[in-house]
Amino acid sequence: ASKADIILVLGGAFVGAMAYTFSDTFWFSAVEGEVYATSSLFTAVVFWAILKWENVADEPGANRWLILIAYLIGLSIGVHLLNLLAIPAIVLVYYFRLTPKVSRIGVIKALVVSVVLLLLIMYGIIPGIVKVATVVEKFFTNTVGLHYNVGVVIYVFLLLGALIYGIYRTQFLKKN
C-alpha cells in the first residue's frame, strides 16, 4: 500500500471515530447501560464483514462471509433489532458487486428486495418461530395431554434437527 492509501484509510477511520465521538445519540444511548453498545458493535462488525466479502467476492469460498453476516445478524436480533437495518446495505453492496451494468431500475429493484427481506424477517420469521412454538405447545399439552413445555422442547429439537439436516445436506451431500 502506498503512503497515500495509508493516509486515506487512517483519515477515514479518524473521521468515523470522530463522528461517533461527538454523536449525542450514541452517547445518550450508551450511558443507559442497556443493549445499544452491543447493538452498535454488531452493526459495525456486520458492515465490516460486508466490506470484507466485497473485497474477496470473486475468490473461492467467499460466500462464507455471507454466512457469517447472516449468523451475526441472527445473533444481533437477540440483542436489538437495529442490526436489521444493515440488510439494505448488504443487498446494495451485493447488487453493486455482482452487477456488471448498474442502472436506476436495478438499484430500485435491489432496494425493494431489501425492504421485502426486512419485512419478511421482522414480521414473518421472528414472530413466526414463536407462533409455531405456541401452536406445537398447545397441541402437545391440550390434545396429547403431555406436561407443560414438552411441546416447546419437541419443537426446539425438531428445529435444531432441521438445521442440522440442512447443514449436513449442503456440506456432505453437496446439494444446494
Short mmCIF file of C-alpha atoms in Angstrom, two decimals:
data_model
loop_
_atom_site.label_atom_id
_atom_site.label_comp_id
_atom_site.label_asym_id
_atom_site.label_seq_id
_atom_site.Cartn_x
_atom_site.Cartn_y
_atom_site.Cartn_z
CA ALA A 1 0.00 0.00 0.00
CA SER A 2 1.24 3.43 -0.87
CA LYS A 3 1.60 6.26 1.60
CA ALA A 4 -1.46 7.99 0.09
CA ASP A 5 -3.56 4.84 0.64
CA ILE A 6 -2.47 4.61 4.25
CA ILE A 7 -3.29 8.28 4.86
CA LEU A 8 -6.67 7.79 3.18
CA VAL A 9 -7.53 4.77 5.35
CA LEU A 10 -6.36 6.40 8.57
CA GLY A 11 -8.15 9.64 7.67
CA GLY A 12 -11.40 7.75 7.04
CA ALA A 13 -11.01 5.89 10.34
CA PHE A 14 -10.38 9.17 12.13
CA VAL A 15 -13.47 10.79 10.61
CA GLY A 16 -15.61 7.77 11.58
CA ALA A 17 -14.24 7.76 15.12
CA MET A 18 -14.86 11.48 15.50
CA ALA A 19 -18.39 11.12 14.15
CA TYR A 20 -19.11 8.54 16.86
CA THR A 21 -17.27 10.59 19.49
CA PHE A 22 -19.44 13.66 19.01
CA SER A 23 -22.69 11.80 18.32
CA ASP A 24 -25.21 12.69 21.00
CA THR A 25 -27.50 9.81 20.08
CA PHE A 26 -24.82 7.17 20.58
CA TRP A 27 -23.57 8.54 23.89
CA PHE A 28 -27.03 9.15 25.34
CA SER A 29 -27.86 5.53 24.50
CA ALA A 30 -24.51 4.19 25.70
CA VAL A 31 -24.80 5.62 29.21
CA GLU A 32 -28.07 3.77 29.76
CA GLY A 33 -26.14 0.53 30.05
CA GLU A 34 -28.63 -1.44 28.02
CA VAL A 35 -28.24 -3.04 24.63
CA TYR A 36 -27.12 -0.14 22.49
CA ALA A 37 -23.36 -0.57 22.77
CA THR A 38 -23.59 -4.27 21.89
CA SER A 39 -26.02 -3.48 19.09
CA SER A 40 -23.62 -0.88 17.69
CA LEU A 41 -20.81 -3.43 17.89
CA PHE A 42 -22.84 -6.00 15.94
CA THR A 43 -23.80 -3.40 13.34
CA ALA A 44 -20.17 -2.33 12.90
CA VAL A 45 -18.94 -5.93 12.63
CA VAL A 46 -21.67 -6.82 10.11
CA PHE A 47 -20.83 -3.79 7.99
CA TRP A 48 -17.12 -4.66 8.20
CA ALA A 49 -17.93 -8.21 7.08
CA ILE A 50 -19.93 -6.83 4.15
CA LEU A 51 -16.89 -4.87 3.03
CA LYS A 52 -14.60 -7.88 3.55
CA TRP A 53 -16.92 -10.02 1.40
CA GLU A 54 -16.95 -7.33 -1.28
CA ASN A 55 -13.14 -7.47 -1.45
CA VAL A 56 -13.00 -11.26 -1.89
CA ALA A 57 -16.30 -11.92 -3.71
CA ASP A 58 -14.58 -13.47 -6.74
CA GLU A 59 -12.43 -15.89 -4.74
CA PRO A 60 -13.46 -19.46 -3.88
CA GLY A 61 -15.18 -19.70 -0.51
CA ALA A 62 -16.16 -16.03 -0.45
CA ASN A 63 -19.73 -16.95 0.39
CA ARG A 64 -18.51 -17.85 3.86
CA TRP A 65 -18.57 -14.13 4.57
CA LEU A 66 -22.25 -14.01 3.64
CA ILE A 67 -22.95 -16.90 6.01
CA LEU A 68 -21.03 -15.08 8.76
CA ILE A 69 -23.09 -11.95 8.08
CA ALA A 70 -26.34 -13.92 8.30
CA TYR A 71 -25.16 -15.56 11.53
CA LEU A 72 -24.17 -12.23 13.09
CA ILE A 73 -27.48 -10.66 12.12
CA GLY A 74 -29.27 -13.64 13.66
CA LEU A 75 -27.31 -13.23 16.88
CA SER A 76 -27.85 -9.50 16.93
CA ILE A 77 -31.62 -9.91 16.72
CA GLY A 78 -31.39 -11.34 20.25
CA VAL A 79 -29.74 -8.11 21.36
CA HIS A 80 -31.66 -5.45 19.43
CA LEU A 81 -33.43 -5.16 16.08
CA LEU A 82 -31.24 -2.23 14.96
CA ASN A 83 -28.90 -4.52 13.03
CA LEU A 84 -31.69 -5.43 10.62
CA LEU A 85 -31.11 -2.01 9.10
CA ALA A 86 -27.84 -3.35 7.73
CA ILE A 87 -29.83 -5.56 5.33
CA PRO A 88 -30.38 -2.79 2.74
CA ALA A 89 -26.64 -2.09 2.82
CA ILE A 90 -25.89 -5.79 2.32
CA VAL A 91 -28.28 -6.02 -0.63
CA LEU A 92 -26.89 -2.87 -2.25
CA VAL A 93 -23.26 -3.98 -1.86
CA TYR A 94 -24.25 -7.38 -3.26
CA TYR A 95 -26.00 -5.71 -6.20
CA PHE A 96 -23.16 -3.31 -7.00
CA ARG A 97 -20.55 -6.07 -6.69
CA LEU A 98 -22.26 -8.65 -8.88
CA THR A 99 -23.98 -6.46 -11.48
CA PRO A 100 -21.82 -5.51 -14.47
CA LYS A 101 -24.10 -2.66 -15.57
CA VAL A 102 -25.71 -0.67 -12.78
CA SER A 103 -28.99 1.05 -13.59
CA ARG A 104 -31.51 3.16 -11.73
CA ILE A 105 -34.15 0.43 -12.14
CA GLY A 106 -31.67 -2.16 -10.81
CA VAL A 107 -30.97 -0.07 -7.72
CA ILE A 108 -34.69 0.40 -7.12
CA LYS A 109 -35.25 -3.36 -7.51
CA ALA A 110 -32.41 -4.05 -5.05
CA LEU A 111 -33.95 -1.64 -2.55
CA VAL A 112 -37.36 -3.28 -2.97
CA VAL A 113 -35.77 -6.70 -2.38
CA SER A 114 -34.06 -5.38 0.75
CA VAL A 115 -37.32 -3.95 2.11
CA VAL A 116 -39.13 -7.25 1.38
CA LEU A 117 -36.35 -9.17 3.18
CA LEU A 118 -36.53 -6.76 6.09
CA LEU A 119 -40.31 -7.10 6.38
CA LEU A 120 -40.14 -10.89 5.97
CA ILE A 121 -37.65 -11.17 8.82
CA MET A 122 -39.37 -8.64 11.09
CA TYR A 123 -42.96 -9.73 10.60
CA GLY A 124 -42.55 -13.30 9.41
CA ILE A 125 -39.55 -15.15 10.78
CA ILE A 126 -39.05 -13.51 14.18
CA PRO A 127 -42.67 -13.73 15.40
CA GLY A 128 -43.36 -16.84 13.27
CA ILE A 129 -40.90 -19.03 15.16
CA VAL A 130 -42.60 -18.13 18.44
CA LYS A 131 -46.11 -18.58 17.00
CA VAL A 132 -45.28 -22.05 15.68
CA ALA A 133 -43.77 -22.94 19.07
CA THR A 134 -47.04 -21.82 20.69
CA VAL A 135 -49.14 -23.97 18.34
CA VAL A 136 -46.92 -27.02 18.93
CA GLU A 137 -47.02 -26.47 22.69
CA LYS A 138 -50.81 -26.17 22.71
CA PHE A 139 -51.13 -29.34 20.62
CA PHE A 140 -48.93 -31.44 22.90
CA THR A 141 -50.45 -30.00 26.08
CA ASN A 142 -54.14 -29.87 25.20
CA THR A 143 -54.56 -32.61 22.58
CA VAL A 144 -51.93 -35.19 23.51
CA GLY A 145 -52.12 -34.42 27.24
CA LEU A 146 -48.42 -34.02 28.00
CA HIS A 147 -46.98 -31.69 30.62
CA TYR A 148 -46.31 -28.01 30.08
CA ASN A 149 -43.25 -27.13 27.95
CA VAL A 150 -42.90 -30.63 26.49
CA GLY A 151 -44.21 -29.28 23.18
CA VAL A 152 -41.64 -26.49 23.20
CA VAL A 153 -38.85 -28.98 23.88
CA ILE A 154 -40.06 -31.16 21.00
CA TYR A 155 -40.30 -28.07 18.76
CA VAL A 156 -36.75 -26.98 19.63
CA PHE A 157 -35.43 -30.47 18.87
CA LEU A 158 -37.30 -30.51 15.55
CA LEU A 159 -35.98 -27.05 14.67
CA LEU A 160 -32.41 -27.99 15.58
CA GLY A 161 -32.79 -31.26 13.69
CA ALA A 162 -33.93 -29.37 10.58
CA LEU A 163 -30.93 -27.01 10.87
CA ILE A 164 -28.51 -29.89 11.34
CA TYR A 165 -30.03 -31.75 8.39
CA GLY A 166 -29.73 -28.60 6.24
CA ILE A 167 -26.06 -28.25 7.15
CA TYR A 168 -25.46 -31.96 6.50
CA ARG A 169 -27.25 -31.78 3.16
CA THR A 170 -25.25 -28.80 1.93
CA GLN A 171 -21.87 -29.88 3.28
CA PHE A 172 -21.75 -33.63 2.83
CA LEU A 173 -24.28 -34.39 0.12
CA LYS A 174 -23.16 -31.34 -1.90
CA LYS A 175 -26.74 -30.31 -2.65
CA ASN A 176 -27.73 -26.67 -2.68
#
